[in-house]
Coordinates of C-alpha atoms and ligand atoms in Angstrom, one line a residue:
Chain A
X1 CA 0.0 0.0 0.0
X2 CA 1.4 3.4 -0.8
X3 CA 2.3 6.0 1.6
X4 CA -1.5 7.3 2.6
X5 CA -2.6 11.0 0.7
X6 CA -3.0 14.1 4.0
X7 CA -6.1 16.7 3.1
X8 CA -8.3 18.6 5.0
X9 CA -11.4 16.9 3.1
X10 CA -11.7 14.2 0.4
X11 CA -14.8 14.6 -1.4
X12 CA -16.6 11.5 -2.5
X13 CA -18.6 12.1 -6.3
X14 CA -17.6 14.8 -8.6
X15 CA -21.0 15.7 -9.8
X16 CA -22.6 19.3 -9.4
X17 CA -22.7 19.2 -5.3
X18 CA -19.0 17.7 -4.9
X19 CA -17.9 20.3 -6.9
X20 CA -19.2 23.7 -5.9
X21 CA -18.2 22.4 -2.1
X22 CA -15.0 23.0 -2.8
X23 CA -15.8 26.7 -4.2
X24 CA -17.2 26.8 -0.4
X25 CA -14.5 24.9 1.7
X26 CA -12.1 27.0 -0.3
X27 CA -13.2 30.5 0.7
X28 CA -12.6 29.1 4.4
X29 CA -9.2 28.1 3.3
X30 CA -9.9 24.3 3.4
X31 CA -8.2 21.9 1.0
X32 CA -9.9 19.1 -0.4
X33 CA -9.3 15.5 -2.6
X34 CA -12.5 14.7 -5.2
X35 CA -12.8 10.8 -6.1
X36 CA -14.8 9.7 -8.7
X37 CA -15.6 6.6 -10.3
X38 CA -16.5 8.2 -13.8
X39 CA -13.7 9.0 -15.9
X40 CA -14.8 12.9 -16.1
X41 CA -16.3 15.6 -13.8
X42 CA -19.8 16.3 -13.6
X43 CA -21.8 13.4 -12.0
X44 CA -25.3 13.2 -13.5
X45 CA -25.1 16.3 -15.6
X46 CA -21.7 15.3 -17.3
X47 CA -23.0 11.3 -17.9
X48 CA -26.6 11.6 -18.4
X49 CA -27.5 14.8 -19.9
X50 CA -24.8 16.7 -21.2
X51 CA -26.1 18.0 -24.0
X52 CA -30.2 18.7 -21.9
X53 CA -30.5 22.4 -20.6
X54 CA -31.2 23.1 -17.2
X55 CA -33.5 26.1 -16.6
X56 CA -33.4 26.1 -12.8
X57 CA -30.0 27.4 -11.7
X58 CA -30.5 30.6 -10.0
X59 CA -29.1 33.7 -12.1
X60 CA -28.2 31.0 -14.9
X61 CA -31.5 31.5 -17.5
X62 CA -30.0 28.1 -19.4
X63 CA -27.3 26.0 -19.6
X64 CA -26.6 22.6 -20.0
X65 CA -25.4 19.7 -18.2
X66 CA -22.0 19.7 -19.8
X67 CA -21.6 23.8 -19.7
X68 CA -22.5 23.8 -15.9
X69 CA -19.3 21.1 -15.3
X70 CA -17.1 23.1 -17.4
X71 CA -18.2 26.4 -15.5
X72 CA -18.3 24.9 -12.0
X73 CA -14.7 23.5 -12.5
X74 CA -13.6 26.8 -14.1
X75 CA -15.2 28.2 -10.3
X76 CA -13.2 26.0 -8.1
X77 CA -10.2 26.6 -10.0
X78 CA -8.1 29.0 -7.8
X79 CA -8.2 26.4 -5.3
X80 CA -6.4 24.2 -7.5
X81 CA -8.9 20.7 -5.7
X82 CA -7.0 17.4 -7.0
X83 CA -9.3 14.7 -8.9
X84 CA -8.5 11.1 -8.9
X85 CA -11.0 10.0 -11.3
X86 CA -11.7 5.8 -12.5
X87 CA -11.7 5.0 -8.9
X88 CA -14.8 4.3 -6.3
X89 CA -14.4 4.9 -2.5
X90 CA -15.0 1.7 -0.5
X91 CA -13.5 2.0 2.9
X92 CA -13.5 5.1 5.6
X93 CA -12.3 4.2 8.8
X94 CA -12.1 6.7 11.8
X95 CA -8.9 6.4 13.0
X96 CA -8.8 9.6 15.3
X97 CA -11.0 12.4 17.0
X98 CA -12.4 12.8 14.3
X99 CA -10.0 11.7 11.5
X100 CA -10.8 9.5 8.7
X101 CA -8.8 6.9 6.7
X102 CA -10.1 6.8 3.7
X103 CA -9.7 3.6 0.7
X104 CA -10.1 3.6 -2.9
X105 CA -10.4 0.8 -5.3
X106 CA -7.0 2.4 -6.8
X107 CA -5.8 1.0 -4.0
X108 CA -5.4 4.8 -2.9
X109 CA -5.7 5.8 1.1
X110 CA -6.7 9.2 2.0
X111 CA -5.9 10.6 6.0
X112 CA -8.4 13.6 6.2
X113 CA -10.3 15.2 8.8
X114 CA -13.6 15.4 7.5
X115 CA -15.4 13.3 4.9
X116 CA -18.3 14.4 2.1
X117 CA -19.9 12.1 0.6
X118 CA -21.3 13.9 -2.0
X119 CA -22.7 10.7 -4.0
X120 CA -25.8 11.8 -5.7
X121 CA -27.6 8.5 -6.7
X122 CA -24.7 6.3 -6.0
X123 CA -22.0 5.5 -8.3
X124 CA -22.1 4.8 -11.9
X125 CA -21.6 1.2 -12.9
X126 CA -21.5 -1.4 -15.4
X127 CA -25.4 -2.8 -16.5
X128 CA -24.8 -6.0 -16.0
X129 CA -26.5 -8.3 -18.7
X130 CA -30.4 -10.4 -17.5
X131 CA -28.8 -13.7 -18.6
X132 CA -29.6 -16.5 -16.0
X133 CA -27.1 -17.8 -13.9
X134 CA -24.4 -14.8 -15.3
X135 CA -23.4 -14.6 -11.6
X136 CA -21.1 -17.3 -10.9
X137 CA -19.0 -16.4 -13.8
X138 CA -18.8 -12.3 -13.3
X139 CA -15.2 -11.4 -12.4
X140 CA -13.8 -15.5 -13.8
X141 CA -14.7 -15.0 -16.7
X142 CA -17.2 -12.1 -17.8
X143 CA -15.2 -8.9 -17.3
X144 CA -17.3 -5.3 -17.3
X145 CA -13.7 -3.7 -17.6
X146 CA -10.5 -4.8 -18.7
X147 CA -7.7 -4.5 -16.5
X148 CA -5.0 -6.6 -17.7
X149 CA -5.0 -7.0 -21.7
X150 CA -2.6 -9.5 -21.1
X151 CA -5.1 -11.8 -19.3
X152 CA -6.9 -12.3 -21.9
X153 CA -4.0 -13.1 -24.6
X154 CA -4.8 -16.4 -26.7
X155 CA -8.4 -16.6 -25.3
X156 CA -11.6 -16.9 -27.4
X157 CA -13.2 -13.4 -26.5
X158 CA -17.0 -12.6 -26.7
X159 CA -17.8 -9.0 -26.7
X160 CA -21.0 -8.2 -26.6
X161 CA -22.2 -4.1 -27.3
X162 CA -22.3 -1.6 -30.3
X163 CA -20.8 1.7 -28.6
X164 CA -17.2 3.1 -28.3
X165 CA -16.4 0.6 -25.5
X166 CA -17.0 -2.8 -27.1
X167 CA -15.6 -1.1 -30.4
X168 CA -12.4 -0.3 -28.6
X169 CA -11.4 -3.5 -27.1
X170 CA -12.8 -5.7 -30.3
X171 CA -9.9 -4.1 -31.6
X172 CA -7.5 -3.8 -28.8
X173 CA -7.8 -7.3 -27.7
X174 CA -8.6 -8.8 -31.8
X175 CA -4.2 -9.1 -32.6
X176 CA -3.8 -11.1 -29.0
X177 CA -6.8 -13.0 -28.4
X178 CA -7.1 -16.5 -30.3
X179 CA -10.3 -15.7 -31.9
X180 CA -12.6 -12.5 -31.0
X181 CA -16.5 -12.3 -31.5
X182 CA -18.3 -9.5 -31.6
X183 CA -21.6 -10.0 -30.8
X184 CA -24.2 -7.0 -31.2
X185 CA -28.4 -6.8 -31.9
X186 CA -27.9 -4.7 -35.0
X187 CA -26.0 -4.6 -37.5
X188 CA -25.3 -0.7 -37.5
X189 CA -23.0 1.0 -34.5
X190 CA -22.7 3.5 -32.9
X191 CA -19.2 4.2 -32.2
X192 CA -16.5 6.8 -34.2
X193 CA -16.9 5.7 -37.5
X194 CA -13.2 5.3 -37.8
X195 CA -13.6 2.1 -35.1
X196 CA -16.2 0.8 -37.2
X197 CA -14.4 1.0 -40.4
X198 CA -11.8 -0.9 -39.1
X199 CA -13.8 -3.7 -37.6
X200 CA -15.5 -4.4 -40.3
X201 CA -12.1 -4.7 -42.3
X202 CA -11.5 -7.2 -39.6
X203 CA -14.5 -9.4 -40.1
X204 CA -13.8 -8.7 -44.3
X205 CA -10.5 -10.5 -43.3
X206 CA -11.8 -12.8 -41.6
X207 CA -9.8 -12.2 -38.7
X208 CA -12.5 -11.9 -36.4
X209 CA -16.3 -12.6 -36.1
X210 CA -19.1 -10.3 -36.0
X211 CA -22.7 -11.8 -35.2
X212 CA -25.5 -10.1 -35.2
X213 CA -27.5 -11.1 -31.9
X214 CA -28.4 -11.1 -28.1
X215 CA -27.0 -13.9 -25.8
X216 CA -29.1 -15.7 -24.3
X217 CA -27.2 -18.4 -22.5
X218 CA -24.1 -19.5 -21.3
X219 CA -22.3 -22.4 -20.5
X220 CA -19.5 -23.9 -18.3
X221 CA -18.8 -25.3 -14.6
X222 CA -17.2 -23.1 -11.5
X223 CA -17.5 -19.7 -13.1
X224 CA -14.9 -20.9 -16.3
X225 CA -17.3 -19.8 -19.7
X226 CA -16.8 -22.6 -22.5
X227 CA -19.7 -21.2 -24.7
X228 CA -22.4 -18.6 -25.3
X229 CA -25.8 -18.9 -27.2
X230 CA -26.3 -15.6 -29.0
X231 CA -29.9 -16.1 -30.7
X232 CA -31.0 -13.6 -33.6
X233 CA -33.7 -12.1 -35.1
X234 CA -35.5 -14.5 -36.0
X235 CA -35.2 -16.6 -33.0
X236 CA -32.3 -19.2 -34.1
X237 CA -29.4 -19.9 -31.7
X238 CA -25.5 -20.1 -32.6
X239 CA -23.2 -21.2 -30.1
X240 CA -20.0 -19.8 -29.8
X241 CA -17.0 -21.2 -28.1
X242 CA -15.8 -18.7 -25.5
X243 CA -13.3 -18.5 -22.3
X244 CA -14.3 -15.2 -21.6
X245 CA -16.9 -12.3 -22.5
X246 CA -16.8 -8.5 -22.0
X247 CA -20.6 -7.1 -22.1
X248 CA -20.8 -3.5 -22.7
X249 CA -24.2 -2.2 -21.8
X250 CA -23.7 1.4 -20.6
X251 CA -23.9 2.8 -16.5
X252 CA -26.2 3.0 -13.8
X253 CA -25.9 4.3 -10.8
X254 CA -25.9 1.9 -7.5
X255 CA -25.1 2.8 -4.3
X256 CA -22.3 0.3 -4.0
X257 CA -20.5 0.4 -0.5
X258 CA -22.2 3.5 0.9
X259 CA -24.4 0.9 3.0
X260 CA -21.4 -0.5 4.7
X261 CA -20.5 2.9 6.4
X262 CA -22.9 2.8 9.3
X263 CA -24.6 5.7 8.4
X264 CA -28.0 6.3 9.3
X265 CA -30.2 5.6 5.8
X266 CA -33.7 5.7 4.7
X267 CA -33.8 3.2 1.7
X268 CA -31.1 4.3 -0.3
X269 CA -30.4 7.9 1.4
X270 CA -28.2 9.3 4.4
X271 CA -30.0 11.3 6.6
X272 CA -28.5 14.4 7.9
X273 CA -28.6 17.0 10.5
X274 CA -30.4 20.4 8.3
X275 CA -28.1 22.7 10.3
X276 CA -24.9 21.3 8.9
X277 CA -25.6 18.4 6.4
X278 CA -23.4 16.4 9.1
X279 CA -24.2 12.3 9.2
X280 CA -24.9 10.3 12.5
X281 CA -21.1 10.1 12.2
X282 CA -19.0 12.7 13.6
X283 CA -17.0 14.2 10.5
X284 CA -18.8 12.8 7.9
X285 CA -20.7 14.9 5.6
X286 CA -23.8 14.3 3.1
X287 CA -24.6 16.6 0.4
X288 CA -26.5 16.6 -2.8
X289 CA -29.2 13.7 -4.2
X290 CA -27.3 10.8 -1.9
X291 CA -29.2 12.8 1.0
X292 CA -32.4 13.2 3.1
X293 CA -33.9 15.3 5.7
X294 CA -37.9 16.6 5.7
X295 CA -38.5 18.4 2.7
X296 CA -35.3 17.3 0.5
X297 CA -35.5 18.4 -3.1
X298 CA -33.4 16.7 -5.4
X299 CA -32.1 19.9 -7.3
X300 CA -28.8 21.1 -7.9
X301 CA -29.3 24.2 -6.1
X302 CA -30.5 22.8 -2.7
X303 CA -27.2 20.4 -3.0
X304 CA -25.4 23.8 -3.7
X305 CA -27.0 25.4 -0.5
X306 CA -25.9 22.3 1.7
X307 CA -22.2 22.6 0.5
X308 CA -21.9 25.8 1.8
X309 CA -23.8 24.9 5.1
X310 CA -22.2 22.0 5.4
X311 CA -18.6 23.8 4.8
X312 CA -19.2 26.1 7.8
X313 CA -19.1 22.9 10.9
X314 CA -15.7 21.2 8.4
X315 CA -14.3 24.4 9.1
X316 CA -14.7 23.4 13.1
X317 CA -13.1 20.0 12.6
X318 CA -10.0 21.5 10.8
X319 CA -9.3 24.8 12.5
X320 CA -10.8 23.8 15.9
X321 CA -8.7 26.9 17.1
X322 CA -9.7 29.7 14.6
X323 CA -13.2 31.5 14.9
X324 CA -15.3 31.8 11.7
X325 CA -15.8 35.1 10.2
X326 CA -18.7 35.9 7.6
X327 CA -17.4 37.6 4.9
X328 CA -19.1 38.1 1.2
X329 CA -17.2 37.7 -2.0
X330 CA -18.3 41.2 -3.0
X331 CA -16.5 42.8 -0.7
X332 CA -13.7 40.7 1.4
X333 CA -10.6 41.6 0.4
X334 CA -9.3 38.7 2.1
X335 CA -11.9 36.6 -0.2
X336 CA -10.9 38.1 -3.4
X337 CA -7.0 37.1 -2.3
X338 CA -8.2 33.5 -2.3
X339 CA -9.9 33.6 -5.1
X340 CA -6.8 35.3 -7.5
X341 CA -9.2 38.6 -8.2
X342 CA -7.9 41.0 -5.7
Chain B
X1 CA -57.6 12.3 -22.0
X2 CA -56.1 9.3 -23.8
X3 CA -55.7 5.8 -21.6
X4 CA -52.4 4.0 -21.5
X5 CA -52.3 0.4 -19.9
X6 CA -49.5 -1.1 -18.7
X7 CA -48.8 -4.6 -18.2
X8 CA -45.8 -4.9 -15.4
X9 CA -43.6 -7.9 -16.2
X10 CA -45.4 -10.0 -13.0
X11 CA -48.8 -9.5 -14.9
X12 CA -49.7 -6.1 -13.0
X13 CA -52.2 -4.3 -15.2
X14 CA -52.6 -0.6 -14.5
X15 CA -54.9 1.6 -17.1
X16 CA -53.8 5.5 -16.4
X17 CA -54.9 8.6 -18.1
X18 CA -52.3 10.7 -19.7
X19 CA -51.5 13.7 -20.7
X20 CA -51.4 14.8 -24.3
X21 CA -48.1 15.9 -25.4
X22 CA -46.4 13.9 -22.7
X23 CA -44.3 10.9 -22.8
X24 CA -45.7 7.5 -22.4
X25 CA -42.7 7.3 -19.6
X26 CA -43.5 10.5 -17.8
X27 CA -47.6 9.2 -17.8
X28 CA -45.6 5.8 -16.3
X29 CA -43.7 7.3 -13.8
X30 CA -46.5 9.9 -12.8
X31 CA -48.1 7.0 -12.1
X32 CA -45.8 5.0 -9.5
X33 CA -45.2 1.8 -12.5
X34 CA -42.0 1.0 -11.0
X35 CA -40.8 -1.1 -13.9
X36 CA -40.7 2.3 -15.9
X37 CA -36.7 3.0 -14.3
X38 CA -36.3 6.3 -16.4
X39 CA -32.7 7.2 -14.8
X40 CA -32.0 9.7 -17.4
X41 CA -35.6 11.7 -16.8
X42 CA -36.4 11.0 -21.1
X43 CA -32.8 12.0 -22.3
X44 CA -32.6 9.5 -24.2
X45 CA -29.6 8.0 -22.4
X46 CA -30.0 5.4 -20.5
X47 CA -32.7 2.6 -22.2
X48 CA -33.9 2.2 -18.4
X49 CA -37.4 3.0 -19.8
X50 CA -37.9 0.3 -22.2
X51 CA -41.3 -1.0 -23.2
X52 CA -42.6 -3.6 -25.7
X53 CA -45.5 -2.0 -27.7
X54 CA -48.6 -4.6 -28.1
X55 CA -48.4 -5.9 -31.4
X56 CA -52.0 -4.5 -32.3
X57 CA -50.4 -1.2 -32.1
X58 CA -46.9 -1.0 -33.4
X59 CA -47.6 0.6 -36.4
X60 CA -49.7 3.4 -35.1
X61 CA -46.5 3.9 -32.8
X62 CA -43.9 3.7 -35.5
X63 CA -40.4 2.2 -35.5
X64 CA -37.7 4.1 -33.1
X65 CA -35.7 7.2 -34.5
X66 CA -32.0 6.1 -35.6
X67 CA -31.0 7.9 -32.3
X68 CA -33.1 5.6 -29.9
X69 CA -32.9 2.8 -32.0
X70 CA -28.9 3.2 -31.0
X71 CA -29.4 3.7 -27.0
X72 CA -31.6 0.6 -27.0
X73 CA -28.3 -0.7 -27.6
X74 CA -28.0 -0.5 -23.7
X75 CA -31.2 -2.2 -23.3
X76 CA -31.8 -6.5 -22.9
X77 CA -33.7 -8.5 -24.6
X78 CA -34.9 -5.8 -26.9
X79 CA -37.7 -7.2 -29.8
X80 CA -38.8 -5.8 -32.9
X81 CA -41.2 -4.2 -31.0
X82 CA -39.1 -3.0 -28.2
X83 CA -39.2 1.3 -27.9
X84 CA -37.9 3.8 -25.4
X85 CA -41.1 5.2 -23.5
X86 CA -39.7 8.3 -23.5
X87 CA -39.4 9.0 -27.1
X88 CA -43.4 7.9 -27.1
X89 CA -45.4 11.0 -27.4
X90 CA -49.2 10.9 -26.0
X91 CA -51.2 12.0 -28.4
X92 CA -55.4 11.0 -29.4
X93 CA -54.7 8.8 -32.0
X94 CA -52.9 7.0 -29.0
X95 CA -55.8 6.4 -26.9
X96 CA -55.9 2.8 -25.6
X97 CA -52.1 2.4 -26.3
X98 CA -51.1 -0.9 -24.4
X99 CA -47.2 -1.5 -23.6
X100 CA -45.5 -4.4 -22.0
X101 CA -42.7 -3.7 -19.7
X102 CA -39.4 -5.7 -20.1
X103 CA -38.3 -8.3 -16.5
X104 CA -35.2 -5.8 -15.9
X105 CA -34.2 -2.7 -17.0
X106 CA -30.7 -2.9 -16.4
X107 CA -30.7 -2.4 -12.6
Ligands
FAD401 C1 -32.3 13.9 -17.1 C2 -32.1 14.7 -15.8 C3 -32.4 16.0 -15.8 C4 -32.2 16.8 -14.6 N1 -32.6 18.1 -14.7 C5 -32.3 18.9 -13.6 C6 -32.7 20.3 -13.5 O1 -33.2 20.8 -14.5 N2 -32.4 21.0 -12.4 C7 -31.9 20.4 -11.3 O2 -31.6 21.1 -10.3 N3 -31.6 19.1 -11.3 C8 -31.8 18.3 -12.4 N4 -31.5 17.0 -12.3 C9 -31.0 16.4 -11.1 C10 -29.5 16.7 -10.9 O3 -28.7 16.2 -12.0 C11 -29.0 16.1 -9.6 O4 -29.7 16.7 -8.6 C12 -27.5 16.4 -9.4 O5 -26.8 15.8 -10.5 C13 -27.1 15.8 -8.1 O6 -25.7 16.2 -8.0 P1 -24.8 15.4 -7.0 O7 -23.5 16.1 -7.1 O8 -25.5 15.2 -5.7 O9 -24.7 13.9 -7.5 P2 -24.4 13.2 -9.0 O10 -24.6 14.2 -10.1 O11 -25.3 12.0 -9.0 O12 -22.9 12.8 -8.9 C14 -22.5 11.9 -7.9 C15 -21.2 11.3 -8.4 O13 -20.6 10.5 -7.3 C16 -20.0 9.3 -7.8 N5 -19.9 8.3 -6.8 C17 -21.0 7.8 -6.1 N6 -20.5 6.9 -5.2 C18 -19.1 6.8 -5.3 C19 -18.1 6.1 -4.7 N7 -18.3 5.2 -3.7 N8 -16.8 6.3 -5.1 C20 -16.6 7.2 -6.2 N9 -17.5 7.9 -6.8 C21 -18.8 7.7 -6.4 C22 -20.9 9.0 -9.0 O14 -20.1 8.2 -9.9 C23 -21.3 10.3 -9.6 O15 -20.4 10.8 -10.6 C24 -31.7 16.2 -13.5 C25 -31.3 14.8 -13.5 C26 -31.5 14.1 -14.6 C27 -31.1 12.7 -14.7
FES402 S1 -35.7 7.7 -19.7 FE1 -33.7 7.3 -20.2 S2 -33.8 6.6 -22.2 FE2 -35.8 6.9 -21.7

């Protein structure tokens, strides 16, 4: 394990909420870490509707899911917040009074003295494919990600999905896998048109297969695959030899190992204290959709609200000496300083 | 107001009114039909509001738009007859609409 990472606060979710806390934990002169399982900034607006405007942010007539990331990170900017992005929080351990040892999947740890968990509907995750008894074989020898190429050199691959992701690692894993299928319901993708060009010279070639298809079954004993039915259109079934398959179906969010943190929930939400957005756990911080108190709304701007509530009792936990000053933005110099404009 | 039923996976049946120029997913998920996921609020993005239009009406309903023919990419067990409820606009000549909803919508 690597030498742990020291902050003030690590942030867990980059969407909307995570982010503008830092605009607010800044101003006080707190540091924070962001994780993030997604690849890119932006939670919700930046995965599921970049391109869909938003009517409701207050003094912002439109904009859309992918202009407010871009603006919000171009707000948090002078405090210069570090992202470690493709990685999902799984651990937080309270290992002082309080201070919190945080884990990652990245095999990251995280010391910090106040947590936010700023999760919105949980974290985005591989869909994993309705095909009975898929469970016993998820993580042997069906894959949602590739880690190691190398561990799937001189296999018979199954790739099943039409986007950029099963397009990429069709031909990534094509030249070192003994024989790759792609399967997909329709012959017509949607991935860069370069990709698809290329795979098809592939099939042309013959160097790999493409079948048009769902699967429906699959076979083999403890969790090793040996074959998978993909059936077509019109109902008839082709089994293909396999010792390992790679669906691509898009994200959804799940809450993942939120549940684990012996935090007070109701259903699938942390409840929180309304005066400072602080969990049953000392330190521990819920902002945004993953949270619930009487009269929640699930909108940006309430999330926004709680940030800068919730930034005020983090300040307690890491200056437990200094005394908190209200100050606007309009007209602290000491403000302005912090934020590069005076 | 045009009807829509709903037949839930289990066998539910639920016959709701809905609102002209709304989505046959927003008339779902005004309506509590929990099958109806709809993560992405009718973005078009996330297939979690897949539907199987009855046979007796899928040509009134028409085929899927290249766009949402592509996202039901990310649905399963998707049929010739498999649309996106959200890219399903109520409207008269709908009235009676009956849609199936798929055993799992991805999560
Ligand atoms: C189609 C649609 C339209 C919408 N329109 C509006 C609107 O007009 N106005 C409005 O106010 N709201 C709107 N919303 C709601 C708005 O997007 C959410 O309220 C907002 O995104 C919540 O922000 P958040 O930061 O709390 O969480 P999210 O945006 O959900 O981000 C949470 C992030 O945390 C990450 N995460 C979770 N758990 C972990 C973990 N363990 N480790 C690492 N990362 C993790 C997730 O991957 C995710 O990226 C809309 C939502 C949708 C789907
Ligand atoms: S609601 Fe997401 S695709 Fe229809």
């Amino acid at each position: 394990m690597s030498d742990a990472i020291k902050t003030d606060v690590l942030i867990i979710g980059a969407g909307p909420c995570g982010l503008f806390a830092v605009f607010e934990l800044g101003l006080l002169d707190i540091k924070a870490h962001l994780v993030d399982i997604l690849d890119k900034v932006g939670g919700q607006c930046a995965e599921l509707y970049p391109e869909k405007p938003i009517y409701d942010i207050p003094g912002i007539p439109e904009i859309t899911g992918q202009g407010l990331s871009e603006s919000l990170m171009q707000q948090i900017k002078p405090f210069n917040p570090t992202f470690h992005l493709g990685e999902m929080v799984t651990g937080i351990e309270n290992i002082g009074d309080p201070l919190y040892r945080v884990t990652t999947t990245a095999g990251k740890t995280f010391e910090c003295k106040a947590v936010i968990i700023a999760a919105g509907g949980g974290s985005f995750q591989p869909k994993r494919p309705p095909i009975a008894g898929i469970e016993p074989y998820e993580d042997k020898s069906v894959h949602y990600a590739v880690r190691k190429m190398e561990n799937f050199r001189g296999k018979n691959i199954v790739i099943v999905g039409g986007g950029d992701s099963a397009l990429d690692w069709t031909l990534n894993l094509q030249p070192i896998a003994k024989r790759l299928t792609l399967v997909h319901r329709r012959d017509d993708f949607r991935g860069a048109p370069d990709s698809v060009n290329k795979m098809r010279a592939l099939v042309a070639s013959g160097a790999m297969d493409l079948k048009i298809g769902q699967v429906t079954e699959l076979e083999g004993a403890d969790g090793q695959l040996t074959a998978a039915s993909i059936k077509d259109k019109d109902g008839k079934i082709d089994r293909v030899a396999c010792d390992a398959m790679l669906p691509f179906f898009g994200l959804t969010m799940k809450l993942g190992p939120i549940s684990d943190w012996k935090l007070d929930m109701d259903e699938e939400l942390i409840k929180v204290d309304v005066s400072t957005f602080e969990t049953n756990r000392q330190g521990i911080f819920a902002i945004g959709d993953i949270n619930t108190y009487p009269g929640k709304l699930k909108l940006i701007l309430s999330g926004f609200h709680e940030g800068a509530l919730c930034a005020q009792r983090v300040h307690h936990y890491v200056y437990p000496e200094k005394r908190l000053v209200f100050q606007y933005t309009t007209s602290s110099t000491s403000l302005q300083k912090k934020l590069g404009v005076a | 107001m045009p009807k829509i039923t709903f037949i839930e996976h289990d066998g539910t049946v639920h016959t709701v009114d809905a609102e002209l120029g709304a989505s046959v997913m927003e008339t779902a998920v005004r309506n509590d039909i929990a099958s109806i996921v709809a993560e992405c609020g009718g973005g078009c993005t996330c297939a979690t509001c897949h539907v199987y239009v009855d046979e007796a009406w899928v040509e009134r309903v028409g085929p899927p738009s290249p766009d949402e023919d592509a996202e039901l990419d990310a649905a399963f067990d998707v049929r010739a007859n498999s649309r996106l409820s959200c890219q399903i606009k109520v409207t008269e000549a709908l009235d009676g609409l009956i849609v199936r909803t798929p055993s799992y919508q991805g999560r």
